[in-house]
Amino acid sequence: GQQVMQIPQYQHVQEGEDFTTYCNSSTTLSNIQWYKQRPGGHPVFLIQLVKSGEVKKQKRLTFQFGEAKKNSSLHITATQTTDVGTYFCAGRNTGGFKTIFGAGTRLFVKA
Amino acid sequence: DTEVTQTPKHLVMGMTNKKSLKCEQHMGHRAMYWYKQKAKKPPELMFVYSYEKLSINESVPSRFSPECPNSSLLNLHLHALQPEDSALYLCASSQSEGDYEQYFGPGTRLTVT
């Protein structure tokens, strides 16, 4: 069945350092979504990528969707303590009916 | 209004109890979801309702029974749960099934004793 792998599992950074999380699928995706879950909170939608090779930016966050639509990344420039949380990618198979969440990457930022 | 509400926030129940979780949205979304989330794990899809009809049941045990009374409400009826069912239960909604972002509620923290 469809699987969405996400690495790393954890990342500890010093405030001001950059951070990247990667997502890989065994099958071609129709889209990839990214969510952020703060400690004790619920997932909050960040962005959706649909096109092959698409790149989108939200302030310090840069999202990419691979050319083959099988991988994606989220890059945060100059992390801040407010970036703390778990970042999930979520992908939907081409022709599939459900969105599968990656395992998530927990980001810890030390001030 | 982009909010999904869930009640109760916390629930403690015994294995012989019957309880219900409630979810509500007023965004006009036609797809609604139940997820189960264990600590340090991703949300795990349980059920999907599309236009008030059950669209996906991820082989969830029958002690969990979903209900969609109307397009704004989603319930999850619980009966004879096991301690391993303790988790955060998240409700979400989206414009419809398909390539649309999901809006999550704050969740119900369930403890089964």
Short mmCIF file of N, CA and C in Angstrom, two decimals, chain A residues 1-5 24-29 93 98 100, chain B residues 58:
data_model
loop_
_atom_site.label_atom_id
_atom_site.label_comp_id
_atom_site.label_asym_id
_atom_site.label_seq_id
_atom_site.Cartn_x
_atom_site.Cartn_y
_atom_site.Cartn_z
N GLY A 1 0.82 -1.20 0.00
CA GLY A 1 0.00 0.00 0.00
C GLY A 1 0.85 1.25 0.00
N GLN A 2 0.18 2.38 -0.12
CA GLN A 2 0.90 3.65 -0.15
C GLN A 2 1.63 3.91 1.15
N GLN A 3 2.88 4.35 1.05
CA GLN A 3 3.63 4.72 2.24
C GLN A 3 4.29 6.07 2.00
N VAL A 4 4.33 6.86 3.04
CA VAL A 4 5.00 8.15 2.98
C VAL A 4 6.04 8.17 4.10
N MET A 5 7.30 8.19 3.71
CA MET A 5 8.41 8.19 4.67
C MET A 5 8.86 9.62 4.92
N ASN A 24 9.34 11.20 1.43
CA ASN A 24 9.46 10.37 0.23
C ASN A 24 8.33 9.38 0.16
N SER A 25 7.80 9.21 -1.05
CA SER A 25 6.72 8.26 -1.28
C SER A 25 7.19 7.15 -2.21
N SER A 26 6.64 5.97 -2.00
CA SER A 26 6.96 4.84 -2.87
C SER A 26 6.20 4.92 -4.19
N THR A 27 5.17 5.77 -4.22
CA THR A 27 4.36 5.91 -5.43
C THR A 27 4.21 7.38 -5.79
N THR A 28 3.79 7.66 -7.00
CA THR A 28 3.58 9.03 -7.45
C THR A 28 2.39 9.64 -6.73
N LEU A 29 2.58 10.86 -6.27
CA LEU A 29 1.55 11.55 -5.51
C LEU A 29 0.80 12.55 -6.37
N ASN A 93 -2.12 9.53 -3.09
CA ASN A 93 -1.78 8.79 -4.30
C ASN A 93 -2.54 9.31 -5.51
N LYS A 98 -7.41 8.63 -0.25
CA LYS A 98 -7.13 9.13 1.08
C LYS A 98 -5.72 9.72 1.16
N ILE A 100 -2.30 10.18 3.22
CA ILE A 100 -1.48 9.43 4.17
C ILE A 100 -0.45 10.37 4.78
N GLU B 58 -11.41 2.62 7.75
CA GLU B 58 -10.10 1.99 7.72
C GLU B 58 -10.04 0.76 8.61
#
